[in-house]
Coordinates of C-alpha atoms and ligand atoms in Angstrom, one line a residue:
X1 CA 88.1 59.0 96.1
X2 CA 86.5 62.2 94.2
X3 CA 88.6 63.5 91.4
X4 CA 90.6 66.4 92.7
X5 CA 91.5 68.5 89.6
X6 CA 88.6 70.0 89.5
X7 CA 89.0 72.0 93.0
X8 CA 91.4 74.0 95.1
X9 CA 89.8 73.6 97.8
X10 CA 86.6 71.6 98.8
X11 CA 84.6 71.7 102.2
X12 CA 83.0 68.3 103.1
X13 CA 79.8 68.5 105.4
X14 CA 78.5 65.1 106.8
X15 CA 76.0 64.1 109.3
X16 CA 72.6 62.6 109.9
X17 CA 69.6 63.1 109.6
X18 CA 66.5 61.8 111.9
X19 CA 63.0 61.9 110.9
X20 CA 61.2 63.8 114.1
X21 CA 57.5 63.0 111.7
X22 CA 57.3 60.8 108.9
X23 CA 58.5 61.9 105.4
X24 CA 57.4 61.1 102.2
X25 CA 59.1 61.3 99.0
X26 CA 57.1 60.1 96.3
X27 CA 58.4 58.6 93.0
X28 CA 55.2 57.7 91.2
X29 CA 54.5 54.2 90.1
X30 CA 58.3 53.0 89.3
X31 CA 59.5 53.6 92.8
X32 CA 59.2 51.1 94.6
X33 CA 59.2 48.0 92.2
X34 CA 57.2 45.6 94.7
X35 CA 55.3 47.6 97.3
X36 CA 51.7 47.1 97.5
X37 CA 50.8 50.7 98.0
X38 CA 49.3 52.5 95.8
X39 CA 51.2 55.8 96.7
X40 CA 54.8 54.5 97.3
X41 CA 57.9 56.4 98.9
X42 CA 61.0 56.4 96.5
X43 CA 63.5 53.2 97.2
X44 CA 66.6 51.9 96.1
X45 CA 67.9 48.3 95.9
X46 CA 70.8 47.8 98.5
X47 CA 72.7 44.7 96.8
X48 CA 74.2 44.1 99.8
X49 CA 71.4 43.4 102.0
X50 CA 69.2 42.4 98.9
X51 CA 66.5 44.3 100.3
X52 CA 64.4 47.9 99.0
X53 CA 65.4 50.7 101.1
X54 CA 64.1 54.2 101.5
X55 CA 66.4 56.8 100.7
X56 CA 66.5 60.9 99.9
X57 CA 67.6 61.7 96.9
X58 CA 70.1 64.3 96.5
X59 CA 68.4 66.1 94.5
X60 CA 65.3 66.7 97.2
X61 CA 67.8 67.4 100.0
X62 CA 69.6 69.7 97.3
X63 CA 66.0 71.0 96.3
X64 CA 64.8 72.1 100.5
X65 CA 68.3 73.3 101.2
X66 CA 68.0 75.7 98.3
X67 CA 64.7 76.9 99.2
X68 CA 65.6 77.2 103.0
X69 CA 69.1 79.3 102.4
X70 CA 66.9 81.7 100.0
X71 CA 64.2 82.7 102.9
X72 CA 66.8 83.2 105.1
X73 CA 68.9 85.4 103.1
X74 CA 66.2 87.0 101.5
X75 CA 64.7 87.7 105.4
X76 CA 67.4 89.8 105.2
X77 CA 67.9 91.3 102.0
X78 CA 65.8 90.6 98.9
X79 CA 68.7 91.7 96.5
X80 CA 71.2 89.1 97.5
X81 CA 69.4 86.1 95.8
X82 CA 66.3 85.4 93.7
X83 CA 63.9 82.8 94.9
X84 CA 63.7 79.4 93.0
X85 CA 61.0 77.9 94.7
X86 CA 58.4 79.5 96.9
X87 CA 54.8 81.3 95.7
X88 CA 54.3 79.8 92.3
X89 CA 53.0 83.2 91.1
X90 CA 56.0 84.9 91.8
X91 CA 57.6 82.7 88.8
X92 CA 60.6 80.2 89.3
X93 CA 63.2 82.0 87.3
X94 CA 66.8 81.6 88.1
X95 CA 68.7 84.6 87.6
X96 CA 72.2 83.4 87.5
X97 CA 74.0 86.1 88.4
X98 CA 77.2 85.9 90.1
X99 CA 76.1 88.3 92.8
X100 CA 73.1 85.6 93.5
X101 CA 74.1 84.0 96.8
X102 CA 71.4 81.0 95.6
X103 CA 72.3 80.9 92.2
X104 CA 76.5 80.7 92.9
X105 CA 76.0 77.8 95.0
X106 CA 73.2 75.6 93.5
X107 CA 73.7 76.4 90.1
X108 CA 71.6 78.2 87.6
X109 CA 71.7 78.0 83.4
X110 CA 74.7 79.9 83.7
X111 CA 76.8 78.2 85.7
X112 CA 77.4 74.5 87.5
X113 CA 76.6 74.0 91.1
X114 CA 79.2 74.4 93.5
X115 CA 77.5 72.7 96.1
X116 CA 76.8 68.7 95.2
X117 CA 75.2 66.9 97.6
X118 CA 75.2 63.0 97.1
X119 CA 72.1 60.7 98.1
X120 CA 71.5 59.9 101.6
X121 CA 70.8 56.5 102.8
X122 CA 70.1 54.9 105.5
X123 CA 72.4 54.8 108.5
X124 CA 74.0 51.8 109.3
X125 CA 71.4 51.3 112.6
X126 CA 68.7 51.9 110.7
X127 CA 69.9 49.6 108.3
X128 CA 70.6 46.1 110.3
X129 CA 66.9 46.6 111.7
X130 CA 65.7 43.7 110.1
X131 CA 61.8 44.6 110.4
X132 CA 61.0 46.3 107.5
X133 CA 57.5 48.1 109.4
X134 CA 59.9 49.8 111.8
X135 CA 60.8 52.3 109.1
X136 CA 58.1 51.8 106.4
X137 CA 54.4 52.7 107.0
X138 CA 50.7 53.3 105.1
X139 CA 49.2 55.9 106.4
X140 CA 45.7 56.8 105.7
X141 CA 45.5 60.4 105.3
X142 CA 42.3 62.7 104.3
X143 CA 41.7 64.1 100.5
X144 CA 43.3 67.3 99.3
X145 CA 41.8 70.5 100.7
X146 CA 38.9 71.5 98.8
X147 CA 38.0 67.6 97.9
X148 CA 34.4 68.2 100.0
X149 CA 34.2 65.5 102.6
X150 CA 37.4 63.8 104.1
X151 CA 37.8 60.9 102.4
X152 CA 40.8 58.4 103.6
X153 CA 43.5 57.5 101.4
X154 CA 46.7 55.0 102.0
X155 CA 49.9 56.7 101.6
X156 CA 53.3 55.4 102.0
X157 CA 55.7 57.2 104.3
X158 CA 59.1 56.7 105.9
X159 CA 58.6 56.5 109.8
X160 CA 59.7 58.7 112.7
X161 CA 62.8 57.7 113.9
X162 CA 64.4 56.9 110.5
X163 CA 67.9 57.9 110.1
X164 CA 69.9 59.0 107.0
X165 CA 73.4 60.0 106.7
X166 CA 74.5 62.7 104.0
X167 CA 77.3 63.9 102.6
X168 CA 77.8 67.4 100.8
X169 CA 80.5 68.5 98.9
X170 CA 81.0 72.6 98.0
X171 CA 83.7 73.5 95.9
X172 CA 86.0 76.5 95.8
X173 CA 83.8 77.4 98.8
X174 CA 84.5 79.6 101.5
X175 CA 83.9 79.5 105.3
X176 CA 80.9 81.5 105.0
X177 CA 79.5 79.7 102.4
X178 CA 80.1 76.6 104.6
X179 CA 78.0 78.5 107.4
X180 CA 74.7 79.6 105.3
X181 CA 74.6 75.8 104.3
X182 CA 74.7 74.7 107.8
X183 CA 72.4 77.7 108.9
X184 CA 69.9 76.2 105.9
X185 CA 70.5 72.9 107.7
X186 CA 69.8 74.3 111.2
X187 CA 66.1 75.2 109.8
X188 CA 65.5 71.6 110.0
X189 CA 66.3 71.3 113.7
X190 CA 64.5 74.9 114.1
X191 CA 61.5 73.3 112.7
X192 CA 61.0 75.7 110.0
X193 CA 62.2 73.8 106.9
X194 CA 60.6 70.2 105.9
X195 CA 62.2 67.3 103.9
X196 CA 59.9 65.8 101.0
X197 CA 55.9 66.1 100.5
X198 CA 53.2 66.5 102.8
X199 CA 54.7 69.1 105.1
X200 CA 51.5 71.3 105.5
X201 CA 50.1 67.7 106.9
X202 CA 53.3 67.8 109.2
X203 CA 55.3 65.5 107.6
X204 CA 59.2 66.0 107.1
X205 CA 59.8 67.4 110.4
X206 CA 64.0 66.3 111.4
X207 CA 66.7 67.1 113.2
X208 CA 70.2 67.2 112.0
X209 CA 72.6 65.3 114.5
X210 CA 76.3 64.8 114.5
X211 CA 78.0 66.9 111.6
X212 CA 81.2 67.6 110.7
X213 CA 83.0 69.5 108.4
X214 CA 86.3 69.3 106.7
X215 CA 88.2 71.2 104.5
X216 CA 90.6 69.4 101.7
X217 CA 93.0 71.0 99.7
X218 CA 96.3 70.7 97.3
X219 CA 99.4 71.2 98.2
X220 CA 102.3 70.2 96.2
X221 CA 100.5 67.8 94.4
X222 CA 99.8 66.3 97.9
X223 CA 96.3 66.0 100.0
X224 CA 95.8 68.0 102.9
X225 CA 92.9 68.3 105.3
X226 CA 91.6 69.4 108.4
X227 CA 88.5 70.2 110.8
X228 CA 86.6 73.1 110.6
X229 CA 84.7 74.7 113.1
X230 CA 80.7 74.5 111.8
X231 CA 80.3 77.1 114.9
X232 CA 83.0 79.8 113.5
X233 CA 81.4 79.2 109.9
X234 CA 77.6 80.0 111.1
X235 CA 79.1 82.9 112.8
X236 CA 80.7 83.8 109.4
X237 CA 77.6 83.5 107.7
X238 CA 75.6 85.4 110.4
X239 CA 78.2 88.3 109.9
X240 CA 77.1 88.5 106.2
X241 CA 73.6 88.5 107.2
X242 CA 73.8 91.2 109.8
X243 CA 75.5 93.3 107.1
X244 CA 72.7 93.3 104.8
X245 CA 70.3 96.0 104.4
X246 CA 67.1 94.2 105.9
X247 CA 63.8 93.3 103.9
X248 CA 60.8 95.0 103.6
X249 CA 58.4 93.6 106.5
X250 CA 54.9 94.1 104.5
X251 CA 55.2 91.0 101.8
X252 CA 54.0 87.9 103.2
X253 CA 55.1 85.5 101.0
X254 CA 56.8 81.9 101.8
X255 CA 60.7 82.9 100.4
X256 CA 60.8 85.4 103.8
X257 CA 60.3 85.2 107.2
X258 CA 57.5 87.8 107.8
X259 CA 57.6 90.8 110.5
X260 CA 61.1 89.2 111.3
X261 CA 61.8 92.9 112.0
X262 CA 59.0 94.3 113.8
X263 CA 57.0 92.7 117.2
X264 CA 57.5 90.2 120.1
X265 CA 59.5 87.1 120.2
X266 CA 58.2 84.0 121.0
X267 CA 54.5 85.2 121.0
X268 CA 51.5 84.5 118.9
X269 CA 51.8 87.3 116.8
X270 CA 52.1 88.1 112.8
X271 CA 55.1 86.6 111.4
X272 CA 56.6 83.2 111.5
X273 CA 55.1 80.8 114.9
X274 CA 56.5 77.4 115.7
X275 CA 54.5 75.7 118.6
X276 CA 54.8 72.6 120.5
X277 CA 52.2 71.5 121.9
X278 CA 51.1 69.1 124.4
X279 CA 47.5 66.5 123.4
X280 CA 46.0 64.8 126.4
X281 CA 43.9 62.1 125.6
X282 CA 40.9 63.2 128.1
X283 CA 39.4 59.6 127.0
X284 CA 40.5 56.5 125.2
X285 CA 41.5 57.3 121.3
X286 CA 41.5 54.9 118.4
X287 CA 41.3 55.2 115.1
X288 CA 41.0 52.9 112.4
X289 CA 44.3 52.3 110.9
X290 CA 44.4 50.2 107.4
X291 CA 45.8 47.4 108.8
X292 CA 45.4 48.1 112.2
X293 CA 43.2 49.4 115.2
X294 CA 44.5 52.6 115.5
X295 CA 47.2 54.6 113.3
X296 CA 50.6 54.2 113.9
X297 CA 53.9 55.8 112.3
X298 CA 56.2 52.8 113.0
X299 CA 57.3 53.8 116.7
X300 CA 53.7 54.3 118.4
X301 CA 50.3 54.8 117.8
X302 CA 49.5 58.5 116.6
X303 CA 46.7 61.0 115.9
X304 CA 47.1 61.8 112.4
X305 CA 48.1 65.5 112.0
X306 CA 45.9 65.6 109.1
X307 CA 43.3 64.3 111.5
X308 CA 43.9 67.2 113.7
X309 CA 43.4 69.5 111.2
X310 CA 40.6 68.4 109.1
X311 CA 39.5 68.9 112.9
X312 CA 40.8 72.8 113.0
X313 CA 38.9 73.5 109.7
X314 CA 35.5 71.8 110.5
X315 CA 35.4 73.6 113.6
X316 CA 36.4 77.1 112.3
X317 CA 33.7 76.2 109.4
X318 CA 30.9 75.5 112.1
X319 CA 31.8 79.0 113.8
X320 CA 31.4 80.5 110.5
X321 CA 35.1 81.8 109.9
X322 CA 35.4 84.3 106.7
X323 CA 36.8 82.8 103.5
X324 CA 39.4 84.8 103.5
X325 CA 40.9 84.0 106.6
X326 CA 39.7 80.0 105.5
X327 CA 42.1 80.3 102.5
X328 CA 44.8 81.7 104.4
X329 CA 45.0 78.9 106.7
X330 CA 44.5 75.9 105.0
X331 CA 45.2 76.8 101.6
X332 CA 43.0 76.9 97.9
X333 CA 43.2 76.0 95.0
X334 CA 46.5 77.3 93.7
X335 CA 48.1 78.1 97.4
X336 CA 49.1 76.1 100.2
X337 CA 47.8 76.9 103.7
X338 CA 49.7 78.8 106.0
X339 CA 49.1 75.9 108.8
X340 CA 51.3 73.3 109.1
X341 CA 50.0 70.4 111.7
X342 CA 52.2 67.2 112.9
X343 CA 51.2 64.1 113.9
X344 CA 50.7 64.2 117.1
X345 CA 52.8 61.2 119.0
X346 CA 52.9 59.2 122.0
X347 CA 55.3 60.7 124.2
X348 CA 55.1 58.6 127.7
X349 CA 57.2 56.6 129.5
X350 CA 55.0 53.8 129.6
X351 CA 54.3 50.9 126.6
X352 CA 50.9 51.5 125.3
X353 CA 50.9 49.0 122.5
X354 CA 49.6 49.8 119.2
X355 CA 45.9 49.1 119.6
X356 CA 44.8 52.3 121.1
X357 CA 46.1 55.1 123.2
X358 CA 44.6 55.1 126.9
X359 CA 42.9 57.7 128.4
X360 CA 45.3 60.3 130.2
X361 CA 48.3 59.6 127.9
X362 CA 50.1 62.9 126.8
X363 CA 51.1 63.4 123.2
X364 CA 53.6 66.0 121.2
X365 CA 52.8 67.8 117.7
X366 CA 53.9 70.1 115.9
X367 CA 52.2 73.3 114.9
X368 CA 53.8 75.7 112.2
X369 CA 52.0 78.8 111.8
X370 CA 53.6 80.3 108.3
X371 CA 53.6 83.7 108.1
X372 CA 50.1 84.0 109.5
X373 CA 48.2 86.9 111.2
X374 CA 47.3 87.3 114.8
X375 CA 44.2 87.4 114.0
X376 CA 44.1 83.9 111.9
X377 CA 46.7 82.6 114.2
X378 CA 43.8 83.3 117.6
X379 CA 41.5 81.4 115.2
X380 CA 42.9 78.1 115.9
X381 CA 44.4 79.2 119.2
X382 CA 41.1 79.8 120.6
X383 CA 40.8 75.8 120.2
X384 CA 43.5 75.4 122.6
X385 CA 43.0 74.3 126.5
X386 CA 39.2 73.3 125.7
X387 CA 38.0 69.7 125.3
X388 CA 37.0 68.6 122.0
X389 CA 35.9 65.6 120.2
X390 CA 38.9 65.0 117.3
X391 CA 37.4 62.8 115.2
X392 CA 33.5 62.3 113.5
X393 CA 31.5 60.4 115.2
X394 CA 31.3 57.1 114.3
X395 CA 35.3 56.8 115.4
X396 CA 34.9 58.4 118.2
X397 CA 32.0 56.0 118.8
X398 CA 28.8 58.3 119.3
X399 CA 25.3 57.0 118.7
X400 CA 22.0 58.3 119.6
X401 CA 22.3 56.6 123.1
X402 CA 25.6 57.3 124.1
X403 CA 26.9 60.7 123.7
X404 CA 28.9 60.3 127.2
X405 CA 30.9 57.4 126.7
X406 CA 32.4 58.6 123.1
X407 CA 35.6 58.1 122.8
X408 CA 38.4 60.4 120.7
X409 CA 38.2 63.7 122.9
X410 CA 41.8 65.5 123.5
X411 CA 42.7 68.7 124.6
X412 CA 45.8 71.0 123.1
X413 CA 48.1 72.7 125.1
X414 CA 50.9 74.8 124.2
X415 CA 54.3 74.0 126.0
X416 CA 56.7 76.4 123.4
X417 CA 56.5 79.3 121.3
X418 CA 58.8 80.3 119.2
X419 CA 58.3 83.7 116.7
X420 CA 61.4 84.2 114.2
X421 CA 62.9 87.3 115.1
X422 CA 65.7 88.5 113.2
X423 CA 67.5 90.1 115.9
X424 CA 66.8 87.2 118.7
X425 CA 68.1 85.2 115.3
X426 CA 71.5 86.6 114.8
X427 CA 72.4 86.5 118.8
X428 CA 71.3 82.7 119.1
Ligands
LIG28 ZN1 69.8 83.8 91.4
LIG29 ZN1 82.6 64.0 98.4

């Protein structure tokens, strides 16, 4: 049991949470003691099973939920909190004062957190699924933007389909409090907010699944608890947020959701875009995995969203897009790019095997366009509905001879559009 004297009251939020991509959470060489990769996800040693495990680190869940609750509130008003993460040239300075919605529950130099949120591990499914591969998985993945010519690189990830429970603890907390933490949570399923590294390659993408929250307090020297509502705490939280004097809609930076105040919903337009979209394999695709015929991400063969967008960029190069708009969308030196691409996955009925994906089979990916333009965002979307060739040649099998059996070509269609709009936002 947690030591009690140190609370009079403390809220108790617990769930899961399910991988939708793969995530990776790197640790450097130390992480994972025995794995073979040279770019390891972070593990720790269950004694009980006597196997590594994958696991997220309270600290990173801690870390994204920080950085998700500040570009909400901040949507709405800039004053309320300062931004700990975000544009690095806007300077990660923690202002620490009490009126800081950010600061007075994840902590800053003056002041402990009163939010602590414990590592999660894996869920006890997850965790009596004795083959290792289902939730483990190298991925090769192309250089760093700006690194000339693709070149493929094994990575370690943590496959779709993984599950983690967590467990947060806020103290001295209060309803509302509880509600901007599961609002920050919500991003997740909203497809906004990404756990770990690699999210402008699509990875981190998950969905929160059965929470619960509970409230314990003192009373004569006794323990009492009860449920809470996580609905009546969102709608707390959105009270606060409606209250607030709204944002300036000009800056486009990452610790806001841009023009949530101004255009259409659920339209291509400037501001904040998540699509869905729907890939069908016009021909056969395969793609050299490392260990296998074609890519995979534990569950099913996949195109790599990386893939998919070293794709994008050669194609907007060939069509002689402006640097500018370049930059924007897939980042420079010093930024990331405002595209964020997903694997795209087998999403059929039908067992395809891991060896290639037939011709005809319909995929799913993800496509976040972060506080882009309409103009950048009809860039890419001009892409869409046409057949194209998603790989170089030589995987898609072209030679001089045979241009008309190459393999590899696909065509993107969008199934769901969602714009953030604060006021569509605040009704949901
Ligand atoms: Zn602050
Ligand atoms: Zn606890």
């Amino acid at each position: 049991m947690d030591s009690l004297d140190r609370f009079s009251n403390r809220f108790l939020i617990e769930g899961e949470i399910e991988l939708k991509t793969p995530m990776r959470i790197g640790g450097g060489q130390n992480a994972a003691m025995y794995s073979l990769s040279p770019s390891p996800v972070i593990e720790c040693y269950d004694a009980g099973s006597g196997t590594f495990e994958p696991y997220i680190p309270g600290s990173s869940l801690k870390g994204v939920l920080r950085s998700t609750l500040e570009r909400l509130v901040r949507t709405f008003d800039v004053s309320q909190c300062c931004v700990c993460t975000g544009d690095r040239n806007e300077g990660a300075v923690l202002c620490g004062k009490e009126s800081c919605i950010s600061c007075r529950l994840f902590g800053s130099k003056n002041g402990g957190a009163k939010v602590r949120i414990r590592d999660s591990h894996l869920t006890e499914e997850c965790r009596t699924t004795k083959d290792r591969s289902a939730f483990l998985r190298e991925q090769p993945h192309f250089g760093s933007p700006g690194g000339g010519k693709g070149r493929m690189r094994p990575e370690e990830s943590v496959s779709a389909g993984t599950a983690f429970r967590f467990h947060i603890d806020l103290d001295n907390g209060t309803e509302e409090e509880v509600g901007l933490i599961l609002l920050s949570l919500r991003e997740f399923n909203n497809n906004r907010a990404h756990l770990g590294g690699g999210s402008t390659r699509g990875h981190g993408f998950c969905r929160v699944k059965r929470y619960s929250v509970k409230k314990l307090w003192l009373k004569d020297g006794a323990l009492s608890n009860e449920k809470v509502s996580g609905k009546d705490c969102m709608s707390a939280a959105k009270r606060y947020l409606a209250g607030l004097n709204g944002s300036s809609d000009n800056e486009r930076g990452f610790d806001r959701y841009w023009r949530a105040f101004s255009g259409p919903v659920d339209r291509f337009d400037d501001g904040h875009v998540v699509a869905m979209l729907k890939v069908t394999c016009l021909t056969e695709f395969s793609m050299k995995g490392l260990d296998e015929t074609t890519v995979t991400n534990g569950l099913g063969p996949v195109i790599p969203g990386s893939t998919i967008k070293g794709f994008l960029r050669h194609k907007l190069e060939e069509r002689e897009t402006d640097r500018t708009s370049m930059n924007s969308i897939f980042g420079g030196k010093d930024h990331r790019g405002r595209l964020i691409v997903s694997d795209a996955w087998y999403d059929g009925k039908k067992e395809i095997g891991n060896e290639k994906i037939p011709r005809n089979s319909e995929l799913r990916m993800f496509m976040v366009f972060d506080n882009m333009t309409k103009d950048e965002m009809d860039y890419v979307t001009d892409l869409f509905d046409l057949e194209v060739q998603i790989t170089g040649n030589t995987s898609a099998g072209v030679t001089r001879n045979s241009h008309d059996n190459a393999k590899n070509k696909v065509k993107m269609h969008v199934e769901d559009v969602k714009r953030f709009s604060a006021r569509e936002y605040l009704a949901e």
